[in-house]
Coordinates of C-alpha atoms in Angstrom, one line a residue:
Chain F
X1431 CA -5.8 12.3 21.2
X1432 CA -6.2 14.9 18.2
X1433 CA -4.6 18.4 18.9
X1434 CA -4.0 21.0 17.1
X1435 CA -0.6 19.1 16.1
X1436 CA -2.3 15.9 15.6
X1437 CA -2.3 12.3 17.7
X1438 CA 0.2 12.4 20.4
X1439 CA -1.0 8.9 21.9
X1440 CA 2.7 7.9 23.2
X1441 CA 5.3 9.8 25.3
X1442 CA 9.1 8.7 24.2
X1443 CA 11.9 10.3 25.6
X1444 CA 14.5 10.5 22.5
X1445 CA 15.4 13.2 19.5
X1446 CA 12.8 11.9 17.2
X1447 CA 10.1 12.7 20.2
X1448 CA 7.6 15.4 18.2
X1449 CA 6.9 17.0 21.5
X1450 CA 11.0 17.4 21.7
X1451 CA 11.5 18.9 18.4
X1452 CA 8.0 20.8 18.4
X1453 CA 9.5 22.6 21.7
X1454 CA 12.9 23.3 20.3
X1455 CA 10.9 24.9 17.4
X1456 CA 8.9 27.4 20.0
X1457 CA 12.2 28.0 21.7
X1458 CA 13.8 29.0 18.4
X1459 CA 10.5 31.0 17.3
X1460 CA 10.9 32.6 20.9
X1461 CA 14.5 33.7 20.3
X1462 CA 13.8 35.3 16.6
X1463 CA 11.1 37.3 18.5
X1464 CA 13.7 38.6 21.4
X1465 CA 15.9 39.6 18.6
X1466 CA 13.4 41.1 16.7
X1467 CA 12.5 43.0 19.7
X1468 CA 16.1 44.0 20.8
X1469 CA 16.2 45.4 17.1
X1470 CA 13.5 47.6 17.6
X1471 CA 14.4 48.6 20.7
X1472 CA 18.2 49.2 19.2
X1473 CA 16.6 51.9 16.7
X1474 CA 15.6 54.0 19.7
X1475 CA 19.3 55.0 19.9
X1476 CA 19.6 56.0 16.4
X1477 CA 19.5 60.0 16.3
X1478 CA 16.5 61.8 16.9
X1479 CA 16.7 63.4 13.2
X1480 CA 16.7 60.1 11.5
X1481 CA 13.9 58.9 13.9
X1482 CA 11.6 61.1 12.7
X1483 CA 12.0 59.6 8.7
X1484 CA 9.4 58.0 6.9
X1485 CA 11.6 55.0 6.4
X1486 CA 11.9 54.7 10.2
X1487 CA 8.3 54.3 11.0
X1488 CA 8.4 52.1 8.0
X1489 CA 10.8 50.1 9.3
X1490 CA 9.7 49.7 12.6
X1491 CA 5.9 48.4 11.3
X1492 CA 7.5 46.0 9.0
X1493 CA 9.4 44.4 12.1
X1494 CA 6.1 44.5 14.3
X1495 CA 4.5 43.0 11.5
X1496 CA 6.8 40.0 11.1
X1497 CA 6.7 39.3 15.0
X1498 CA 2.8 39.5 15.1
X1499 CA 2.4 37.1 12.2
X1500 CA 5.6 35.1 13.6
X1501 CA 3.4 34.6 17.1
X1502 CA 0.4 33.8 15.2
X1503 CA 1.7 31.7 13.2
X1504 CA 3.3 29.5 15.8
X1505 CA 2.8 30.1 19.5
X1506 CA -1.0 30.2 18.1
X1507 CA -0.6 27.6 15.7
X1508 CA -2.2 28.9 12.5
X1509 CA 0.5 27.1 10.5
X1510 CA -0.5 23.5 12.0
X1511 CA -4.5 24.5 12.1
X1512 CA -7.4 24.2 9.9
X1513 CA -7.0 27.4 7.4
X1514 CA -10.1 28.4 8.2
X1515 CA -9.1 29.6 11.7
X1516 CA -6.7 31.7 9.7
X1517 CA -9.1 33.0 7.7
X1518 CA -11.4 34.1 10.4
X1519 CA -9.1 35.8 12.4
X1520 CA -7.3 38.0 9.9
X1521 CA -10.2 38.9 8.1
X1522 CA -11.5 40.5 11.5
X1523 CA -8.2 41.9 11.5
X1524 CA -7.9 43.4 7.5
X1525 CA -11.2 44.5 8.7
X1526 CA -10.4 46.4 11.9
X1527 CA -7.3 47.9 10.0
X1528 CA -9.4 48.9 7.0
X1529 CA -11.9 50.9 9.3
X1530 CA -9.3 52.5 11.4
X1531 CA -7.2 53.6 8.5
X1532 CA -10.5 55.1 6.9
X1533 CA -11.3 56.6 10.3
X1534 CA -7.2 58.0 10.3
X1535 CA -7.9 59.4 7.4
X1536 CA -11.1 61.3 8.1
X1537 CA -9.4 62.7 10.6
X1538 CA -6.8 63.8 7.9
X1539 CA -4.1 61.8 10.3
X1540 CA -1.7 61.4 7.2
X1541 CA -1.6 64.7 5.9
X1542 CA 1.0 67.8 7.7
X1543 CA 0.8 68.1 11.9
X1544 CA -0.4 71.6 11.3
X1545 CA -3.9 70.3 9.2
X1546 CA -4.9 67.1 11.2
X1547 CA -8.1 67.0 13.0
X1548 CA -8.0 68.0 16.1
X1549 CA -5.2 70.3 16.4
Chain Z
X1450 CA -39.4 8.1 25.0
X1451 CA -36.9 5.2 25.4
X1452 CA -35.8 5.9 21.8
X1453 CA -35.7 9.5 22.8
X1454 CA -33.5 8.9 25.7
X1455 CA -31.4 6.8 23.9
X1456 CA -31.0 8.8 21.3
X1457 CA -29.7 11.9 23.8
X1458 CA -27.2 9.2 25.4
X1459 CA -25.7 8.2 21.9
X1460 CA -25.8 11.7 20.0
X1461 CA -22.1 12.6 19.4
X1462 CA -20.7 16.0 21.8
X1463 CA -19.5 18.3 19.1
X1464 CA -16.7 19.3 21.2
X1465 CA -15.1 15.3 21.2
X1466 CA -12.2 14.5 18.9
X1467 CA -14.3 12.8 16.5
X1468 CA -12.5 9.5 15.5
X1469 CA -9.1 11.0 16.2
X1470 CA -9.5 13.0 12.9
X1471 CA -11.6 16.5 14.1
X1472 CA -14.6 17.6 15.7
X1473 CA -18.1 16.5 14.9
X1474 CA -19.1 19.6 14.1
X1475 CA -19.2 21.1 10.4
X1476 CA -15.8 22.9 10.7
X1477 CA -14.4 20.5 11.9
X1478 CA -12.9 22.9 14.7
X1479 CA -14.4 22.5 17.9
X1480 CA -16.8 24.6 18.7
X1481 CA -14.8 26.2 21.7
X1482 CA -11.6 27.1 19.8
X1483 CA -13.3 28.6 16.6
X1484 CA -15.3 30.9 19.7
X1485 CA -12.4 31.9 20.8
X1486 CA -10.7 32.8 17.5
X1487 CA -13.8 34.7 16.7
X1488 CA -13.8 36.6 20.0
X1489 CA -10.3 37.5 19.1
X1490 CA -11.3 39.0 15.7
X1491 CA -14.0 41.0 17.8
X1492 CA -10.5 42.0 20.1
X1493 CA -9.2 43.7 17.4
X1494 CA -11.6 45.8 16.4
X1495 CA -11.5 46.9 20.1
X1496 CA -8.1 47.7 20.4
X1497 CA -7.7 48.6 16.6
X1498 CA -10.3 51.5 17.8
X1499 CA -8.2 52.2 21.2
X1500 CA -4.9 52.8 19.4
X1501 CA -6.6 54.5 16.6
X1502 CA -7.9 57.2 19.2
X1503 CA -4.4 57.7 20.8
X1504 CA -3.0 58.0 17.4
X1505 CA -5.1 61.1 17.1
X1506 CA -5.1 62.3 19.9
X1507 CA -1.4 62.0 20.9
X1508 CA -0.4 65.6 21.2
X1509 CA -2.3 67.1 23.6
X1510 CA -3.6 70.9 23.1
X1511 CA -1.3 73.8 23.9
X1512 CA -0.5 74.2 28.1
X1513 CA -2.7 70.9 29.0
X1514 CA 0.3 69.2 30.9
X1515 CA 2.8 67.3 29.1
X1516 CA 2.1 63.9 26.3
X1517 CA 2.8 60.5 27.6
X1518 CA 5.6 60.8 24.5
X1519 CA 7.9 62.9 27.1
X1520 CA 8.0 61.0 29.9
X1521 CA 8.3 57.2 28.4
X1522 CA 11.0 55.4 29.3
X1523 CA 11.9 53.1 26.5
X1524 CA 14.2 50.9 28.2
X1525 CA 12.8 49.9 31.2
X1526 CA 9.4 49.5 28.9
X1527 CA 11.3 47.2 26.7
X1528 CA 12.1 45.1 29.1
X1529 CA 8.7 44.4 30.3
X1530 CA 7.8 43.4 26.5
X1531 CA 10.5 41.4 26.6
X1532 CA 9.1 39.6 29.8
X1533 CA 5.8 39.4 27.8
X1534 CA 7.1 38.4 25.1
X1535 CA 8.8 35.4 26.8
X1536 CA 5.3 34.8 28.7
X1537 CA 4.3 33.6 25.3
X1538 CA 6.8 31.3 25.0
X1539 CA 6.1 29.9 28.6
X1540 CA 2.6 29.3 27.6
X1541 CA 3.1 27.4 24.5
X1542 CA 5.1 25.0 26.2
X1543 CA 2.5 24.5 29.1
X1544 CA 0.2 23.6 26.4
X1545 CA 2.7 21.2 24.9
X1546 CA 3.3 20.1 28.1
X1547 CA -0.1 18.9 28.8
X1548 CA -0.7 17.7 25.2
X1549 CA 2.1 15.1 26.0
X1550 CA 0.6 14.2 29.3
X1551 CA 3.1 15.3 31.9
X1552 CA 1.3 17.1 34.1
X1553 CA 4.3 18.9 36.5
X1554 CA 6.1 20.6 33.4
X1555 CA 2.3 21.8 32.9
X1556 CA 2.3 23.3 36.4
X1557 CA 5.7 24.7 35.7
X1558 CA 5.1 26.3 32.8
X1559 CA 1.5 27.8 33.9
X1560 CA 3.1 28.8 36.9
X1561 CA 6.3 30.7 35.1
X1562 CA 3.7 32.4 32.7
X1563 CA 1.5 33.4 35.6
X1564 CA 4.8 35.0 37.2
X1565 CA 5.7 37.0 33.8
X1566 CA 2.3 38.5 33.7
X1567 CA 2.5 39.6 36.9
X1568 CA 5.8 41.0 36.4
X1569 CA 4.2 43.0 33.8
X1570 CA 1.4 44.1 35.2
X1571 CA 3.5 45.2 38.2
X1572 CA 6.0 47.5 35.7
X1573 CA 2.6 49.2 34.2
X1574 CA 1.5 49.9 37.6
X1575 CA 5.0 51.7 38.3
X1576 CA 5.1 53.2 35.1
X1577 CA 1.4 54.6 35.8
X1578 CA 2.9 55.9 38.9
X1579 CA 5.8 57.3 37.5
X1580 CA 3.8 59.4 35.5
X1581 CA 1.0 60.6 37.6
X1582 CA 3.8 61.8 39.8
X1583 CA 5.3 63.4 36.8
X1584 CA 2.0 65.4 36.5
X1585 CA 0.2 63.2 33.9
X1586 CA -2.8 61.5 35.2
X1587 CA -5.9 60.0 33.3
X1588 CA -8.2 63.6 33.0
X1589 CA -4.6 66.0 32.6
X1590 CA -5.4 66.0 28.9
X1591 CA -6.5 64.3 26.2
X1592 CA -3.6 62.5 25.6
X1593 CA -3.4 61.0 28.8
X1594 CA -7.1 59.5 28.9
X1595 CA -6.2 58.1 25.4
X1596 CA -2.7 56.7 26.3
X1597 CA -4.1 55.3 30.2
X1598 CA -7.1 54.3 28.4
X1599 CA -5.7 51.9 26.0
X1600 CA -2.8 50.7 28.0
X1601 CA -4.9 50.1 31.0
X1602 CA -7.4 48.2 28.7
X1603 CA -4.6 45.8 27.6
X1604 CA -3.9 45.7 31.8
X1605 CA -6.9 44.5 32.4
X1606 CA -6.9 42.0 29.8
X1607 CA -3.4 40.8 31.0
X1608 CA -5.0 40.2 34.5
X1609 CA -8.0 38.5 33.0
X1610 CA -5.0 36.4 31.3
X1611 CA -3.5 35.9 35.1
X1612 CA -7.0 35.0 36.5
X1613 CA -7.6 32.2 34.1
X1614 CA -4.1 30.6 34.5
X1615 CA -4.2 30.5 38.0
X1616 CA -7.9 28.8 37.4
X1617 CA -6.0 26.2 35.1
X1618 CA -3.2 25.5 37.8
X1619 CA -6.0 24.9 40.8
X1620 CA -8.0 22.4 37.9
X1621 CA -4.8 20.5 37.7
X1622 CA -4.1 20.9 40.8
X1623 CA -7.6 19.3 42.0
X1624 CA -7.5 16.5 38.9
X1625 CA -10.0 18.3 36.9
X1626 CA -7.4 18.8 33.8
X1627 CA -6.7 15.3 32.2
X1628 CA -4.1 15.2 28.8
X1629 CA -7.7 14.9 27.0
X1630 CA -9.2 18.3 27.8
X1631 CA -5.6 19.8 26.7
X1632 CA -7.5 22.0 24.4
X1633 CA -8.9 24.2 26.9
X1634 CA -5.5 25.3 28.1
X1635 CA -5.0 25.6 24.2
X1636 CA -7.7 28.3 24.2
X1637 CA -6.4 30.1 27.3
X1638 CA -3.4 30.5 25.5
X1639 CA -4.7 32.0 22.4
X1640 CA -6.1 34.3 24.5
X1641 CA -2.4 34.9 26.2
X1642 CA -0.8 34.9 23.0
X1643 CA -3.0 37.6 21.6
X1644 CA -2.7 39.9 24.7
X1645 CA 1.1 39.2 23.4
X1646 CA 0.4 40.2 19.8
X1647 CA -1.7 43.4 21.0
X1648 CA 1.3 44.7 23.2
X1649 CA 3.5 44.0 20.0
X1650 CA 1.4 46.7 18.2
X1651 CA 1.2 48.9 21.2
X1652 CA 5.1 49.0 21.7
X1653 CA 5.5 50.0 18.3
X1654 CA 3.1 52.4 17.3
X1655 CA 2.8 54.1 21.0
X1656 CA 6.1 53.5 21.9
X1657 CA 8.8 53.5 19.5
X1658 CA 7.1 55.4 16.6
X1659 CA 7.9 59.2 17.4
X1660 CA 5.2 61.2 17.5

């Protein structure tokens, strides 16, 4: 039978199983992701002054960006697809960002509090 | 007309592993799967434009009740990523599951993913609650309608998520799911997994991010 992580025509219960290793491998993915997560979370006690840092919200999208990618990658098995999955998907998506940031920026989201649109 | 007929009986399905090495189809994806990735590009455009509209409209004008921003509660809404999170992990192995034929870790798994969606469902309800006895409900300001708005979107998509588990459990239950139809629990869990990845953004940006 072809899957999306190719013929699996015989169950065997030992180390070298695929199935085995392949869930190992989405148990360790899972536990980057909790620790991603408890990271981000962690930054929520920082103080309030250096939350509110350009390098915070940096840091905090370059973390979100590494679990979304991470789950994509391997709980939705772009990594073991056909590329062209991978292509469709985050094209959509450089799409949807590239509209929104132009829409953000209409709205003059990115410049000072006191000149964004609305007030 | 016998030719005809016969020529319906033989044609190849486009959606049957085609000698073990694809689908019959030009792709070579099966037609279901590259639907569903396609809907899921369609997804983000949705949400990108939800989060986009709470992103300007997070501070509500002057004496319209307070932002969602001051009454979050970060930890106990980090623990119901976390259990969403994990969801995602449950699903991938019910897939797995399936794709190696054992049909009661299947259950298992569909049934502990089932349970963490609920559980999160169940903490936005209280956290909705929380708040509209706080004195923010969905018309208090326009921060409110944006924040309930694009939460309660990704809700409703996490129940849609629920509704189609449970619908994969009572196949299996009934026979309907064989190991050669594992792709269609494969589907349903892209669709999990991206409910996952949407909340990922949604913690951040909403969440965490200050405004």
């Amino acid at each position: 039978m072809a899957t999306a992580h190719g013929t699996t025509d015989m169950i065997v219960h030992d180390a070298d199983d695929p199935d085995v290793n392949r869930n190992r491998q989405y148990v360790l993915v899972a536990a980057i992701l909790a620790a991603l997560t408890a990271l981000e979370v962690a930054t929520y006690l920082m103080p309030k002054d250096l939350q509110h840092t350009a390098v915070f919200a940096v840091a905090l999208c370059v973390l979100m960006t590494i679990k979304f990618v991470t789950v994509t990658l391997f709980f939705m098995h772009l990594k073991f697809d056909k590329r062209f999955l991978t292509v469709a998907f985050y094209s959509a998506l450089a799409l949807a960002v590239a509209v929104y940031l132009a829409v953000l920026a209409t709205f003059r989201f990115f410049w000072p509090a006191d000149q964004m649109i609305p007030r | 007309m016998a030719s005809a007929t016969h020529a319906a009986v033989t044609a190849p399905d486009p959606d049957v592993v085609h000698g073990g090495h694809g689908y019959a189809t030009n792709t070579g994806i099966s037609n279901t799967k590259l639907g569903m990735w396609l809907f899921l590009g369609s997804e983000c455009l949705l949400f990108g434009g939800l989060i986009s509209t709470y992103l300007l409209y997070r501070h509500p004008a002057p004496g319209t009740g307070p932002a969602p921003s001051e009454l979050y509660d970060i930890p106990f809404t980090s623990i119901t990523s976390f259990v969403l999170l994990m969801s995602s992990l449950t699903m991938v192995l019910a897939v797995s599951a399936l794709e190696g034929g054992d049909h009661f870790k299947f259950r298992l798994w569909t049934v502990a993913t089932a349970l963490l969606g609920s559980v999160f469902i169940s903490g936005q309800v209280y956290e909705f609650t929380a708040f509209v006895h706080e004195g923010m409900g969905f018309t208090t300001n326009r921060s409110s309608s944006a924040f309930f708005t694009l939460t309660g979107f990704h809700g409703v998509h996490v129940t849609i998520g629920i509704v189609m588990l449970v619908s994969l459990l009572l196949f299996s239950l009934r026979g309907h799911l064989p190991r050669e139809r594992a792709e269609v629990v494969e589907v349903v869990g892209l669709y999990w997994h991206f409910v996952d990845i949407v909340w990922i953004l949604i913690f951040t940006v909403v969440y965490l991010i200050p405004g």
